[in-house]
CSV table of C-alpha atoms in Angstrom, one decimal:
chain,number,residue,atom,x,y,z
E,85,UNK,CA,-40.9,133.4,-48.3
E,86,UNK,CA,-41.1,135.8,-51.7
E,87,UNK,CA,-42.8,135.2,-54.2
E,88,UNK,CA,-40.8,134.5,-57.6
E,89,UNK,CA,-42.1,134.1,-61.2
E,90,UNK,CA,-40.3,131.9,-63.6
E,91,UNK,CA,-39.1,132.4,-67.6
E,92,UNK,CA,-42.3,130.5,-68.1
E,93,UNK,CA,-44.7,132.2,-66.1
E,94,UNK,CA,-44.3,129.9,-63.1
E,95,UNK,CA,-44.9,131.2,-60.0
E,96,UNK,CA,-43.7,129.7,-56.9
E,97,UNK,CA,-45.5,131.1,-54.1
E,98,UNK,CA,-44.8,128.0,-52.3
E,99,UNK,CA,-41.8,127.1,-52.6
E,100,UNK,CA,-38.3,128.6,-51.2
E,101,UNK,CA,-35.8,128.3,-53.6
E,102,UNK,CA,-32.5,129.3,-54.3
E,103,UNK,CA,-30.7,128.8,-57.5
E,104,UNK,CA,-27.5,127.1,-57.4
E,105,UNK,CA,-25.4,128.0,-60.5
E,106,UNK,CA,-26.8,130.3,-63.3
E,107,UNK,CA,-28.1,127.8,-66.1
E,108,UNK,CA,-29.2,124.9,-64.1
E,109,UNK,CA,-30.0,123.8,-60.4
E,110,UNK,CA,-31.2,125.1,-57.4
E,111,UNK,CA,-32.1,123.8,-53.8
E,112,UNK,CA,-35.7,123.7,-52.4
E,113,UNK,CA,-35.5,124.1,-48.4
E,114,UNK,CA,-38.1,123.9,-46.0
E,115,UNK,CA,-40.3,120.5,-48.1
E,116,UNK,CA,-40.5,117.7,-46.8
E,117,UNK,CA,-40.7,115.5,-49.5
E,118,UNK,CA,-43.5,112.7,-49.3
E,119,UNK,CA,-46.2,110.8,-51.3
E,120,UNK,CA,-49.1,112.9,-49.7
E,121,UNK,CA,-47.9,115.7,-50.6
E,122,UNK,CA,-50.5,119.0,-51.2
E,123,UNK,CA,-51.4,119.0,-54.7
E,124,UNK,CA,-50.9,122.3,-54.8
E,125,UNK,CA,-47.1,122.4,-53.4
E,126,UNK,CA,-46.3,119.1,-55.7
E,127,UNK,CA,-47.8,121.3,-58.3
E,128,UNK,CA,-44.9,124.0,-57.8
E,129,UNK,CA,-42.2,121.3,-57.4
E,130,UNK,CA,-43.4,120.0,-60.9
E,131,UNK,CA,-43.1,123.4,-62.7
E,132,UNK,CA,-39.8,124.0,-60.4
E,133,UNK,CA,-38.0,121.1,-62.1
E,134,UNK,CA,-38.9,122.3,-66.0
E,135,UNK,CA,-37.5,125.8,-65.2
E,136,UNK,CA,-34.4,124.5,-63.0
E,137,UNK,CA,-33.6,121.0,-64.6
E,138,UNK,CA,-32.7,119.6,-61.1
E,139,UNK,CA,-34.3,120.5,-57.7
E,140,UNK,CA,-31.8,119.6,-54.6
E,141,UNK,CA,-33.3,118.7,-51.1
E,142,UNK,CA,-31.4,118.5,-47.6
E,143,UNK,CA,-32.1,116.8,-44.9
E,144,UNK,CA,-34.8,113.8,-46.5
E,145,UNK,CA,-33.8,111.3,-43.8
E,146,UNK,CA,-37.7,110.6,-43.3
E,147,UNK,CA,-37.8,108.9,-46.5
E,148,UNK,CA,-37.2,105.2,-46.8
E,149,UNK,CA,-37.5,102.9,-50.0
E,150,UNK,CA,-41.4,102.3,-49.8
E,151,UNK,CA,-41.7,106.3,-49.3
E,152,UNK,CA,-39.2,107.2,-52.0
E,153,UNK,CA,-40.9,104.9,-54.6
E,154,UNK,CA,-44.0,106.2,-53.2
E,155,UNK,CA,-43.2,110.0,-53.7
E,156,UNK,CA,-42.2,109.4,-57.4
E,157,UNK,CA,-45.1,107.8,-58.3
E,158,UNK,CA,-47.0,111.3,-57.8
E,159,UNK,CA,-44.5,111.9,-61.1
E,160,UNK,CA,-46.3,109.3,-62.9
E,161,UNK,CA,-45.9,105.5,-63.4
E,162,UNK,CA,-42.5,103.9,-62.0
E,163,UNK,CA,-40.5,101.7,-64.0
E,164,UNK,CA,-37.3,99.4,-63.0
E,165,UNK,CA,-33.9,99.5,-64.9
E,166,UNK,CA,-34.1,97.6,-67.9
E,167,UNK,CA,-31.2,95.1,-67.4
E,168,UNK,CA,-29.7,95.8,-63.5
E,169,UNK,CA,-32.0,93.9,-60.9
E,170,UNK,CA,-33.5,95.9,-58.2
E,171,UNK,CA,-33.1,95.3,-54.9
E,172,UNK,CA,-35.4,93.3,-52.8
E,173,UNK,CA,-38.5,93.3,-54.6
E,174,UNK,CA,-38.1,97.2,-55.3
E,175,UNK,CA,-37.7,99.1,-58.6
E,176,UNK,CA,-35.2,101.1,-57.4
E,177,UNK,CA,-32.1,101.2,-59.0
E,178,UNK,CA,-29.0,100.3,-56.7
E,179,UNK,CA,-25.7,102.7,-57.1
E,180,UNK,CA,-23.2,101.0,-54.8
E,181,UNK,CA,-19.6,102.0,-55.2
E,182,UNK,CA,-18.3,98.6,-53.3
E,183,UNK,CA,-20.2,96.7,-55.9
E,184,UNK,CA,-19.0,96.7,-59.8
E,185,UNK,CA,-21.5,98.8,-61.2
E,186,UNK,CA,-22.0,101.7,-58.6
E,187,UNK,CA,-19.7,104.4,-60.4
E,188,UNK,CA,-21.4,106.2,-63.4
E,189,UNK,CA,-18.6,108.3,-64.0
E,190,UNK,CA,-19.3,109.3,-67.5
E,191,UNK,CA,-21.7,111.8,-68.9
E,192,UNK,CA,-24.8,110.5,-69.9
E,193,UNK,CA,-29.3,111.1,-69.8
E,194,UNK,CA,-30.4,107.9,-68.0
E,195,UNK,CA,-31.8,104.7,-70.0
E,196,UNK,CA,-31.3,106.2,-73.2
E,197,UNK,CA,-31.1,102.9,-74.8
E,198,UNK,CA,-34.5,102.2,-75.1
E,199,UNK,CA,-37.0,104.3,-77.1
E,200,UNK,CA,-39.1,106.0,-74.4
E,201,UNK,CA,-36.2,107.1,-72.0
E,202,UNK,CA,-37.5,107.8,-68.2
E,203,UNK,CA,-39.0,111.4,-67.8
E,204,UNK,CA,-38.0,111.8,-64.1
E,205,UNK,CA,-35.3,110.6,-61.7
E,206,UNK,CA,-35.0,110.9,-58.3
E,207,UNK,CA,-32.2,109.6,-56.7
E,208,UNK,CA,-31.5,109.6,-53.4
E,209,UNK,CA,-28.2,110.1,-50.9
E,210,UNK,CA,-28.0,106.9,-48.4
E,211,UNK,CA,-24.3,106.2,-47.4
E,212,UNK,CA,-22.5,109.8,-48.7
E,213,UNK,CA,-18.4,109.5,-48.4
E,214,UNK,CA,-16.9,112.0,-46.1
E,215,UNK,CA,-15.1,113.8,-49.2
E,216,UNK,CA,-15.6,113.9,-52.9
E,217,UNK,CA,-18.6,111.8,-54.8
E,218,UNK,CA,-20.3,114.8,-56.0
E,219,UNK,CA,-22.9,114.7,-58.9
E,220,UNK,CA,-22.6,117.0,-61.8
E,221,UNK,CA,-25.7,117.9,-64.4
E,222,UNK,CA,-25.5,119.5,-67.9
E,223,UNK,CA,-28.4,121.7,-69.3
E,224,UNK,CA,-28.8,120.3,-72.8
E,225,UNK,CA,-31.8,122.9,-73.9
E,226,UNK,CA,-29.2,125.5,-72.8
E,227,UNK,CA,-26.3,123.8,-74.9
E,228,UNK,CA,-28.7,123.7,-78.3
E,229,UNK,CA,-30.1,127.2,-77.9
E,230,UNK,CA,-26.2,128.8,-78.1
E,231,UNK,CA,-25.9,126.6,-81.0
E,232,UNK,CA,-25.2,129.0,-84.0
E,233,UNK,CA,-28.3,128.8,-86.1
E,234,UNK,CA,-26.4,127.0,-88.9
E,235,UNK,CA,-25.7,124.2,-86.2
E,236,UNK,CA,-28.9,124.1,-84.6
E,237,UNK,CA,-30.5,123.5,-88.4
E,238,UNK,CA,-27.6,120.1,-89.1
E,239,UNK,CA,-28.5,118.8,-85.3
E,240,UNK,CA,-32.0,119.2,-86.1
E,241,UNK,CA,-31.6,116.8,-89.2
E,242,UNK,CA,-29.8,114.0,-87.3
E,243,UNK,CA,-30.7,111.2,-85.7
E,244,UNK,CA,-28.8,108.9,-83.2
E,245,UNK,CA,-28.7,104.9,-82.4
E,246,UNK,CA,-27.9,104.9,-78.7
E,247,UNK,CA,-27.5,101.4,-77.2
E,248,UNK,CA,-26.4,99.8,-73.7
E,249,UNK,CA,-23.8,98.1,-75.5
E,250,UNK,CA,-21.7,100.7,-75.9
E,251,UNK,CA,-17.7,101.0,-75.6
E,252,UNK,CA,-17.4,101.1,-71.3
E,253,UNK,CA,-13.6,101.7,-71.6
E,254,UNK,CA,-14.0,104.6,-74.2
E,255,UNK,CA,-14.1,107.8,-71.8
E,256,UNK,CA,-12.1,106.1,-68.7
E,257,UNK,CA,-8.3,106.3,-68.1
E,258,UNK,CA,-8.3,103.3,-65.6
E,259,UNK,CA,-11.3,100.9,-65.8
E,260,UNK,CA,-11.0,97.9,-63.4
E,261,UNK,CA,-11.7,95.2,-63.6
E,262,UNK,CA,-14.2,94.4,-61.7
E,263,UNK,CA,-15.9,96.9,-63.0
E,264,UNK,CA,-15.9,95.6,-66.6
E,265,UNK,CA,-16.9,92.1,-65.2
E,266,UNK,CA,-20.3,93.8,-63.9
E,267,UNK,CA,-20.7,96.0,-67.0
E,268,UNK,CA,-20.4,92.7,-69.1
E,269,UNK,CA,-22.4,90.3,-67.1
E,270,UNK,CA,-25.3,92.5,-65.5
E,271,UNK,CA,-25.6,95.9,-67.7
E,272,UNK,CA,-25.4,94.3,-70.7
E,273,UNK,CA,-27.4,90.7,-70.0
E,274,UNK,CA,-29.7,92.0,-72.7
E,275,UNK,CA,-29.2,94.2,-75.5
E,276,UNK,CA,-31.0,97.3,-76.0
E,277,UNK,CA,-30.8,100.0,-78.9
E,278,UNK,CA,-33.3,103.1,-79.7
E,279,UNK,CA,-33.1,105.3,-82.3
E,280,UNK,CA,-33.8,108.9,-81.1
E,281,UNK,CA,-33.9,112.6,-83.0
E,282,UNK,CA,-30.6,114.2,-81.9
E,283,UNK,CA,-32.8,117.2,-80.6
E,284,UNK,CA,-36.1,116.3,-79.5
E,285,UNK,CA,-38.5,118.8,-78.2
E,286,UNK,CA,-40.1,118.8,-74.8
E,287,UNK,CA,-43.5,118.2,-74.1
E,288,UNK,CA,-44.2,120.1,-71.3
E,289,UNK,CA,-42.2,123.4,-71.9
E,290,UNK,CA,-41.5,122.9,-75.6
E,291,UNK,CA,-37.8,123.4,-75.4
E,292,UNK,CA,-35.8,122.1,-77.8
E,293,UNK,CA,-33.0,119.7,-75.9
E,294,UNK,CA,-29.7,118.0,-77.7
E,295,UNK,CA,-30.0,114.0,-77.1
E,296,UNK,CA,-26.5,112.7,-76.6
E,297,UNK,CA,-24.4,111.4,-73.2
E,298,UNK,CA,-22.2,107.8,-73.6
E,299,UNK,CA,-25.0,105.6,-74.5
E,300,UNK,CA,-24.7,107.2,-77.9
E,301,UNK,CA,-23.8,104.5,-80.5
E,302,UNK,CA,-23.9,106.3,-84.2
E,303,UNK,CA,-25.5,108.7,-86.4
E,304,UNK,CA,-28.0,107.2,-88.9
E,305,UNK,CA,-26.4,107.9,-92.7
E,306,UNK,CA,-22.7,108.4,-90.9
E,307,UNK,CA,-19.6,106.4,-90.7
E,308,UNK,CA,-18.8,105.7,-87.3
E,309,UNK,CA,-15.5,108.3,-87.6
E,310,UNK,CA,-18.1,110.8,-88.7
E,311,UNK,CA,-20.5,110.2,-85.8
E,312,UNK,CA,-17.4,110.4,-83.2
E,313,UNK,CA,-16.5,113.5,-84.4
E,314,UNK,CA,-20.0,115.1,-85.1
E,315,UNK,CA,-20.7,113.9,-81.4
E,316,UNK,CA,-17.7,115.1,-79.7
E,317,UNK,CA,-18.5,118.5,-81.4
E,318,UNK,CA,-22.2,118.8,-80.1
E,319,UNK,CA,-21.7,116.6,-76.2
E,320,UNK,CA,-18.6,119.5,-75.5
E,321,UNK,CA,-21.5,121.9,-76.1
E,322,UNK,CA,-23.5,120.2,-73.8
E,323,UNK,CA,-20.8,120.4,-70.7
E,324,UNK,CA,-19.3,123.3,-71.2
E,325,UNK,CA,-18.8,124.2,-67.3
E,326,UNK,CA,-21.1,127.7,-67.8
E,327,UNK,CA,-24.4,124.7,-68.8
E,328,UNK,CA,-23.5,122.7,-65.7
E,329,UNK,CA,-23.7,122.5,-61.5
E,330,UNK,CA,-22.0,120.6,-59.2
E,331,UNK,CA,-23.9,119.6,-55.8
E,332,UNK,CA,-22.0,118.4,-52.9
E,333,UNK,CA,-23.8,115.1,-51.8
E,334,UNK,CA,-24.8,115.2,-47.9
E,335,UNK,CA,-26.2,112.0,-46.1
E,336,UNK,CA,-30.1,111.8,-46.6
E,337,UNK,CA,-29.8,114.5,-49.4
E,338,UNK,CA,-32.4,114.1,-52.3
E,339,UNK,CA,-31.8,115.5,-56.2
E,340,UNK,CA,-35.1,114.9,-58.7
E,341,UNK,CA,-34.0,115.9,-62.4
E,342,UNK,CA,-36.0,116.3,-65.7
E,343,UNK,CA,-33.9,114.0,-68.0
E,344,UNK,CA,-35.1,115.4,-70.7
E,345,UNK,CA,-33.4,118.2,-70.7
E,346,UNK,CA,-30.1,117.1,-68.9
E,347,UNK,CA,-27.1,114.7,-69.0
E,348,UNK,CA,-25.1,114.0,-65.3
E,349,UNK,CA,-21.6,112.8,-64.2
E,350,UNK,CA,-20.8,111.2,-61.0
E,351,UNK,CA,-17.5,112.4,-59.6
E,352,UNK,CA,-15.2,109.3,-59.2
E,353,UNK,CA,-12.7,110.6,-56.6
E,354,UNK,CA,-13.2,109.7,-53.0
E,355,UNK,CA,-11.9,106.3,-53.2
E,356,UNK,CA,-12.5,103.2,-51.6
E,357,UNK,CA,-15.0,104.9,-49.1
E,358,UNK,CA,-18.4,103.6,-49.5
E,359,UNK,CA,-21.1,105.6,-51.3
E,360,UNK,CA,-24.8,104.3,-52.3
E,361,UNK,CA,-27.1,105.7,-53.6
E,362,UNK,CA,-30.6,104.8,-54.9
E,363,UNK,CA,-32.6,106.2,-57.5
E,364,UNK,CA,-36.1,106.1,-59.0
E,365,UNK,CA,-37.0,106.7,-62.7
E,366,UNK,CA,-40.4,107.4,-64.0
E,367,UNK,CA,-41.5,106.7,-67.5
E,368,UNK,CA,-41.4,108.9,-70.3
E,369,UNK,CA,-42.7,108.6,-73.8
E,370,UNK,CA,-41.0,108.5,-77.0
E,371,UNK,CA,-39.0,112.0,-77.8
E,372,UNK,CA,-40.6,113.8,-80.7
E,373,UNK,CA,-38.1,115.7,-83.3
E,374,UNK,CA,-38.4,118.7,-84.7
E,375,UNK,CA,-40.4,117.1,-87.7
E,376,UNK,CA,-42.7,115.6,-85.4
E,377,UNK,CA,-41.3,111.7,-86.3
E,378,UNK,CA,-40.3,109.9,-83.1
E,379,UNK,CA,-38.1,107.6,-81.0
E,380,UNK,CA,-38.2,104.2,-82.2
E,381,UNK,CA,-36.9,100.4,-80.6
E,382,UNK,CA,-34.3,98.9,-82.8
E,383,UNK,CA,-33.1,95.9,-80.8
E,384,UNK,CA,-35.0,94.6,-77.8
E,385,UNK,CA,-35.0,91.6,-75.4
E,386,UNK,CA,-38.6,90.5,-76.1
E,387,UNK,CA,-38.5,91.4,-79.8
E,388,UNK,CA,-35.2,88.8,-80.1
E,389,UNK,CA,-37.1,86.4,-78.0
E,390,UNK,CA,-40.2,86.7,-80.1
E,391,UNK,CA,-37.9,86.2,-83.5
E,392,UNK,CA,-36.6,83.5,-81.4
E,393,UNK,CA,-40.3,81.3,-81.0
């Protein structure tokens, strides 16, 4: 095993890693991924994830849903989904294509809707289809940094409502049914919205990072024609194919991402074959613009039921 140093002095002694594509991703072999991991291994893996945006993992069939749970909460603090009930008495989050919400087949940063958005996900391959299913993850401190400066400047000034209420249909060709039915009765049992800077900065590496993906709602101070176009300019940016990576899924496989600096896409082609898939989030703070002035709650559950009393 060499040694390699990172863009931000990073060095992973410890690690074997091998980047995947060019602006994003790369696998980790030879970890065994647990909660009792060495510190200074989990360390590595930590710094690994700023510099690569998503770490892959084969062959995690050890892990089980105490274990998983277990392992992110070395991340820091574990939080269920805000609206989708875990399973058992979990707070994992439950991807199951035979069920009506187990397709997220549209480009978006996880839990965007509320105002401090996970950090961390780790989401994990239990029943992988035979063909197709793959995941695909966009760099979005890559996409603003090849903003021209002019750009970079108007993103900088905008900020963005993002809600989980948002137009399920918009992005799909076909959207069944069933589908709809779950996104209506379980996604959106409770309304959410956040307001967020459109690029926030990171507060580990201090990369600047565009804030988009489909639970976008509107720009502050825009029409909502203005904030479809203005988004559709900066979100093609974002997953242009040179900012992305695809992974193949393989049973027992494990991907950890920083969703602070990425958006993902889950291939909807294989079918009826099953595919489940179960993920952890860890909680994040509120993103910090440019300015410094932060994400803030604009609709919540407990705020409506407190208006409510």
């Amino acid at each position: 095993m060499s040694t390699s140093v990172n863009a931000f002095g990073h060095e992973f002694s410890l690690l074997d890693i091998y980047p995947v594509a060019g602006n994003i991703g790369a696998e980790v072999r030879g970890v065994r991924l647990s909660p009792d991991l060495d510190d200074a291994l989990f360390a590595q893996i930590e710094a690994a994830l700023i510099t690569y945006k998503v770490l892959f993992f084969r062959q995690q069939q050890h892990l089980t849903d105490e274990t998983h749970q277990a392992f992110g909460a070395r991340f820091g603090k574990i939080v269920p989904h805000p609206t989708v009930p875990a399973p058992g008495s979990s707070k994992l989050f439950e991807l199951d294509a035979s069920k009506g919400g187990g397709r997220a087949d549209s480009w978006h940063t996880d839990v965007t809707f509320v105002d401090a958005f996970p950090k961390i996900s780790i989401l994990r391959g239990v029943t992988i289809p035979a063909y197709g299913g793959d995941t695909v993850w966009a760099n979005t401190a890559a996409a603003y940094e090849q903003l021209p400066e002019a750009l970079k400047r108007f993103a900088e000034s905008l900020r963005a409502v993002h809600s989980n209420d948002y137009d399920y249909g918009a992005d799909r060709t076909v959207t069944e049914a069933h589908r709809l039915e779950h996104h209506q009765k379980v996604f959106v049992s409770s309304v959410w919205e956040a307001e967020h800077p459109l690029v926030h900065v990171h507060p580990v590496s201090g990369e600047r990072a565009l804030l988009l993906g489909h639970f976008f709602k509107r720009l502050v101070g825009f029409s909502s024609k203005e904030s479809a176009k203005i988004f559709e300019l900066l979100q093609n940016r974002i997953t242009r194919l040179e900012n992305t990576v695809r992974w193949q899924w393989q049973q027992d496989d494990v991907a950890i991402w920083d969703n602070r600096t990425t958006q993902h896409y889950a291939v909807n082609d294989y079918g009826n074959q099953p595919r489940l898939v179960r993920r952890v989030t860890v909680e994040g703070e509120r993103a910090v613009a440019v300015d410094g002035s932060r994400s803030r709650t604009l609709v919540s559950p407990v705020e409506q039921a407190q208006k409510v009393a």
